[in-house]
Amino acid sequence: MDATGQNEQGTATARPRVVWAVVGSDIGPLLLAATEDGLVNVVFHATDAVRDKALARIGSRFGTEPVEAPDSPLLADAIRQLDEYFAGRRRAFELPLDWSLITGFNREVLRELAAGVSFGAVVGYGDLARRVGQPSAAQAVGVAMGANPLPVVVPCHRVVERDGGIGGFGGGLETKRKLLALEGVLPEPLF
C-alpha cells in the first residue's frame, strides 16, 4: 500500500482503523489505542503533550490518523479489564493484542513475559533471556522492556534485577513500585 491508500495494482485498500481514549487509573492517565486486531498501545502519563506525541507516532506507523473513540467496542474490554485490575479484581488480562508496533527479539521476549510471568510473580532480566533461548542477552531484555508498547497488560513491571533491585521502568520507578505493590510483590508505601 502506498501513501494514497492504494496497493500495487492501483486499487484502494483499507487502512487499519486506530481508535484511542485516555482513561484514568491508579497510576495516572493512560492512553489506550486499539486496532481491529486488538489493543496496540498503552502509554503512561498521558498528558496532552505525551498523548499528542504518542498519537503522531501511532498515526505515522499505521498511515492513518487515530480517532478518539472512548466508547468504541475496540477499547471496551481493555478499559473494563484495566479498571478491574486496578480495583484488585483481575489478575490476568484476556485481551486480543495487536503486536504490530514491535518485532523480532523484542516481540519474542514480550510474548514470553505475557505468557509466562503471572500476577504477583517477578522474573530477572537474565532469567527472561534464558527463557527465550538467549542466556547472554539480559541487557537486550532490558531494551525490550523499554520498547514495550503494551505496559501493564504485558507486564514489564514484573521484570527485576537479579540482586533484588526493581530495575528501570519507562513509566518511572514510582509507577513500577505502585504496580508491584498492587500485585503484592512490594509493600504499600506508608505515605
Coordinates of C-alpha atoms in Angstrom, one line a residue:
M1 CA 0.0 0.0 0.0
D2 CA 1.4 3.4 -0.8
A3 CA 0.7 6.8 0.8
T4 CA -2.5 7.2 -1.1
G5 CA -4.0 4.1 0.3
Q6 CA -3.7 2.1 -2.9
N7 CA -2.0 -1.3 -3.4
E8 CA 0.5 -2.2 -6.2
Q9 CA -2.4 -2.8 -8.6
G10 CA -3.8 0.7 -8.0
T11 CA -6.9 -0.3 -6.2
A12 CA -8.0 1.2 -3.0
T13 CA -7.1 -0.7 0.2
A14 CA -8.4 -0.2 3.6
R15 CA -6.0 1.4 6.1
P16 CA -6.3 0.0 9.6
R17 CA -8.6 1.9 11.8
V18 CA -7.0 3.0 15.1
V19 CA -9.1 4.3 17.9
W20 CA -7.9 5.7 21.2
A21 CA -9.0 7.1 24.6
V22 CA -7.4 8.4 27.7
V23 CA -8.6 6.7 30.9
G24 CA -7.8 7.4 34.5
S25 CA -6.0 4.8 36.6
D26 CA -4.3 4.5 40.0
I27 CA -1.0 5.3 38.2
G28 CA -2.3 8.3 36.3
P29 CA -3.9 8.8 32.9
L30 CA -3.3 6.1 30.4
L31 CA -3.7 6.4 26.7
L32 CA -5.1 3.2 25.2
A33 CA -5.1 2.6 21.4
A34 CA -6.6 -0.3 19.5
T35 CA -7.0 -1.6 16.0
E36 CA -9.3 -4.3 14.7
D37 CA -6.7 -6.8 15.7
G38 CA -6.6 -5.7 19.4
L39 CA -5.0 -3.4 21.9
V40 CA -1.9 -1.9 20.2
N41 CA -0.6 0.7 22.7
V42 CA -0.8 1.7 26.3
V43 CA 1.0 4.9 27.2
F44 CA 1.8 6.1 30.7
H45 CA 1.3 9.7 32.0
A46 CA -1.0 10.7 29.1
T47 CA -0.8 14.4 29.5
D48 CA -1.7 16.4 26.4
A49 CA 2.0 16.6 25.2
V50 CA 2.6 12.9 25.8
R51 CA -0.7 12.0 24.2
D52 CA 0.0 14.1 21.1
K53 CA 3.4 12.6 20.6
A54 CA 2.1 9.1 21.0
L55 CA -0.8 9.6 18.6
A56 CA 1.6 11.1 16.0
R57 CA 3.9 8.0 16.3
I58 CA 0.9 5.7 16.0
G59 CA -0.5 7.6 13.1
S60 CA 2.8 7.5 11.3
R61 CA 3.2 3.8 11.9
F62 CA -0.3 2.9 10.6
G63 CA -0.6 5.6 7.9
T64 CA -3.9 6.8 9.3
E65 CA -5.0 9.4 11.9
P66 CA -6.0 7.7 15.2
V67 CA -9.6 8.6 16.1
E68 CA -10.6 9.5 19.7
A69 CA -13.4 7.0 20.5
P70 CA -13.7 6.3 24.2
D71 CA -17.0 4.4 23.6
S72 CA -15.5 2.2 20.8
P73 CA -16.1 -1.6 21.1
L74 CA -12.5 -2.0 20.2
L75 CA -11.5 -0.4 23.5
A76 CA -14.4 -1.5 25.8
D77 CA -12.8 -4.7 27.1
A78 CA -9.4 -3.1 27.7
I79 CA -11.0 -0.3 29.6
R80 CA -13.1 -2.7 31.7
Q81 CA -10.2 -5.1 32.4
L82 CA -7.8 -2.3 33.4
D83 CA -10.4 -0.9 35.8
E84 CA -10.8 -4.4 37.3
Y85 CA -7.0 -4.8 37.6
F86 CA -6.6 -1.5 39.4
A87 CA -9.6 -2.4 41.7
G88 CA -7.9 -5.7 42.6
R89 CA -10.5 -7.9 40.9
R90 CA -8.4 -9.0 37.9
R91 CA -5.1 -11.0 37.9
A92 CA -4.8 -11.8 34.2
F93 CA -5.7 -9.8 31.1
E94 CA -7.7 -11.6 28.5
L95 CA -7.5 -9.3 25.5
P96 CA -6.6 -9.6 21.9
L97 CA -3.3 -7.8 21.4
D98 CA -2.0 -6.2 18.2
W99 CA 1.8 -6.8 18.3
S100 CA 2.5 -4.7 15.1
L101 CA 4.4 -2.0 17.0
I102 CA 7.2 -4.4 17.9
T103 CA 9.1 -7.0 16.1
G104 CA 11.9 -9.6 16.3
F105 CA 13.7 -10.4 19.6
N106 CA 11.7 -7.7 21.5
R107 CA 8.4 -9.2 20.4
E108 CA 9.6 -12.7 21.4
V109 CA 10.7 -11.6 24.8
L110 CA 7.4 -9.7 25.5
R111 CA 5.3 -12.6 24.3
E112 CA 7.2 -14.9 26.8
L113 CA 6.7 -12.3 29.5
A114 CA 3.0 -12.1 28.9
A115 CA 2.5 -15.8 28.8
G116 CA 5.0 -16.9 31.5
V117 CA 5.1 -14.4 34.3
S118 CA 1.8 -14.2 36.2
F119 CA 0.3 -11.7 38.6
G120 CA 2.3 -11.4 41.8
A121 CA 5.4 -13.0 40.4
V122 CA 8.6 -11.4 39.1
V123 CA 11.4 -12.6 36.8
G124 CA 15.0 -11.4 36.4
Y125 CA 16.3 -9.9 33.1
G126 CA 18.7 -12.8 32.7
D127 CA 16.1 -15.4 33.6
L128 CA 13.8 -14.0 30.9
A129 CA 16.7 -14.0 28.4
R130 CA 17.2 -17.7 29.2
R131 CA 13.5 -18.4 28.7
V132 CA 13.8 -17.2 25.1
G133 CA 17.0 -19.2 24.4
Q134 CA 19.4 -16.2 24.7
P135 CA 21.1 -16.6 28.1
S136 CA 23.6 -13.8 27.5
A137 CA 21.0 -11.3 26.4
A138 CA 19.9 -9.8 29.7
Q139 CA 20.7 -6.2 28.6
A140 CA 18.8 -6.8 25.4
V141 CA 15.8 -7.9 27.5
G142 CA 16.1 -4.6 29.3
V143 CA 15.9 -2.8 25.9
A144 CA 12.8 -4.9 25.0
M145 CA 11.1 -3.9 28.3
G146 CA 11.8 -0.2 27.4
A147 CA 10.3 -0.8 24.0
N148 CA 7.1 -2.5 25.3
P149 CA 4.1 -0.8 23.6
L150 CA 1.7 -2.5 25.9
P151 CA 2.8 -1.9 29.5
V152 CA 0.7 -3.1 32.4
V153 CA -1.1 -5.6 30.1
V154 CA 2.2 -7.1 29.0
P155 CA 3.7 -6.8 32.5
C156 CA 7.2 -5.4 32.1
H157 CA 6.9 -4.1 35.6
R158 CA 7.4 -7.7 36.7
V159 CA 11.0 -7.8 35.4
V160 CA 13.5 -7.0 38.1
E161 CA 17.2 -7.1 38.8
R162 CA 18.9 -10.3 39.8
D163 CA 20.2 -8.7 43.1
G164 CA 16.7 -7.8 44.3
G165 CA 16.6 -4.3 42.9
I166 CA 13.5 -3.3 41.0
G167 CA 15.4 -2.2 37.9
G168 CA 14.3 0.6 35.5
F169 CA 10.9 1.4 34.1
G170 CA 9.6 3.5 31.2
G171 CA 6.7 4.7 33.3
G172 CA 9.0 5.8 36.2
L173 CA 10.1 3.9 39.3
E174 CA 7.2 5.2 41.4
T175 CA 4.8 3.7 38.9
K176 CA 6.7 0.4 38.9
R177 CA 6.6 0.3 42.7
K178 CA 2.8 1.0 42.7
L179 CA 2.2 -1.8 40.2
L180 CA 4.3 -4.3 42.2
A181 CA 2.6 -3.2 45.4
L182 CA -0.8 -3.7 43.8
E183 CA 0.3 -7.3 43.0
G184 CA 1.6 -7.9 46.5
V185 CA 5.3 -8.1 45.5
L186 CA 6.2 -4.9 47.4
P187 CA 4.6 -3.5 50.5
E188 CA 2.4 -0.4 50.0
P189 CA 4.2 2.8 50.9
L190 CA 3.5 4.2 54.3
F191 CA 2.8 7.7 53.0

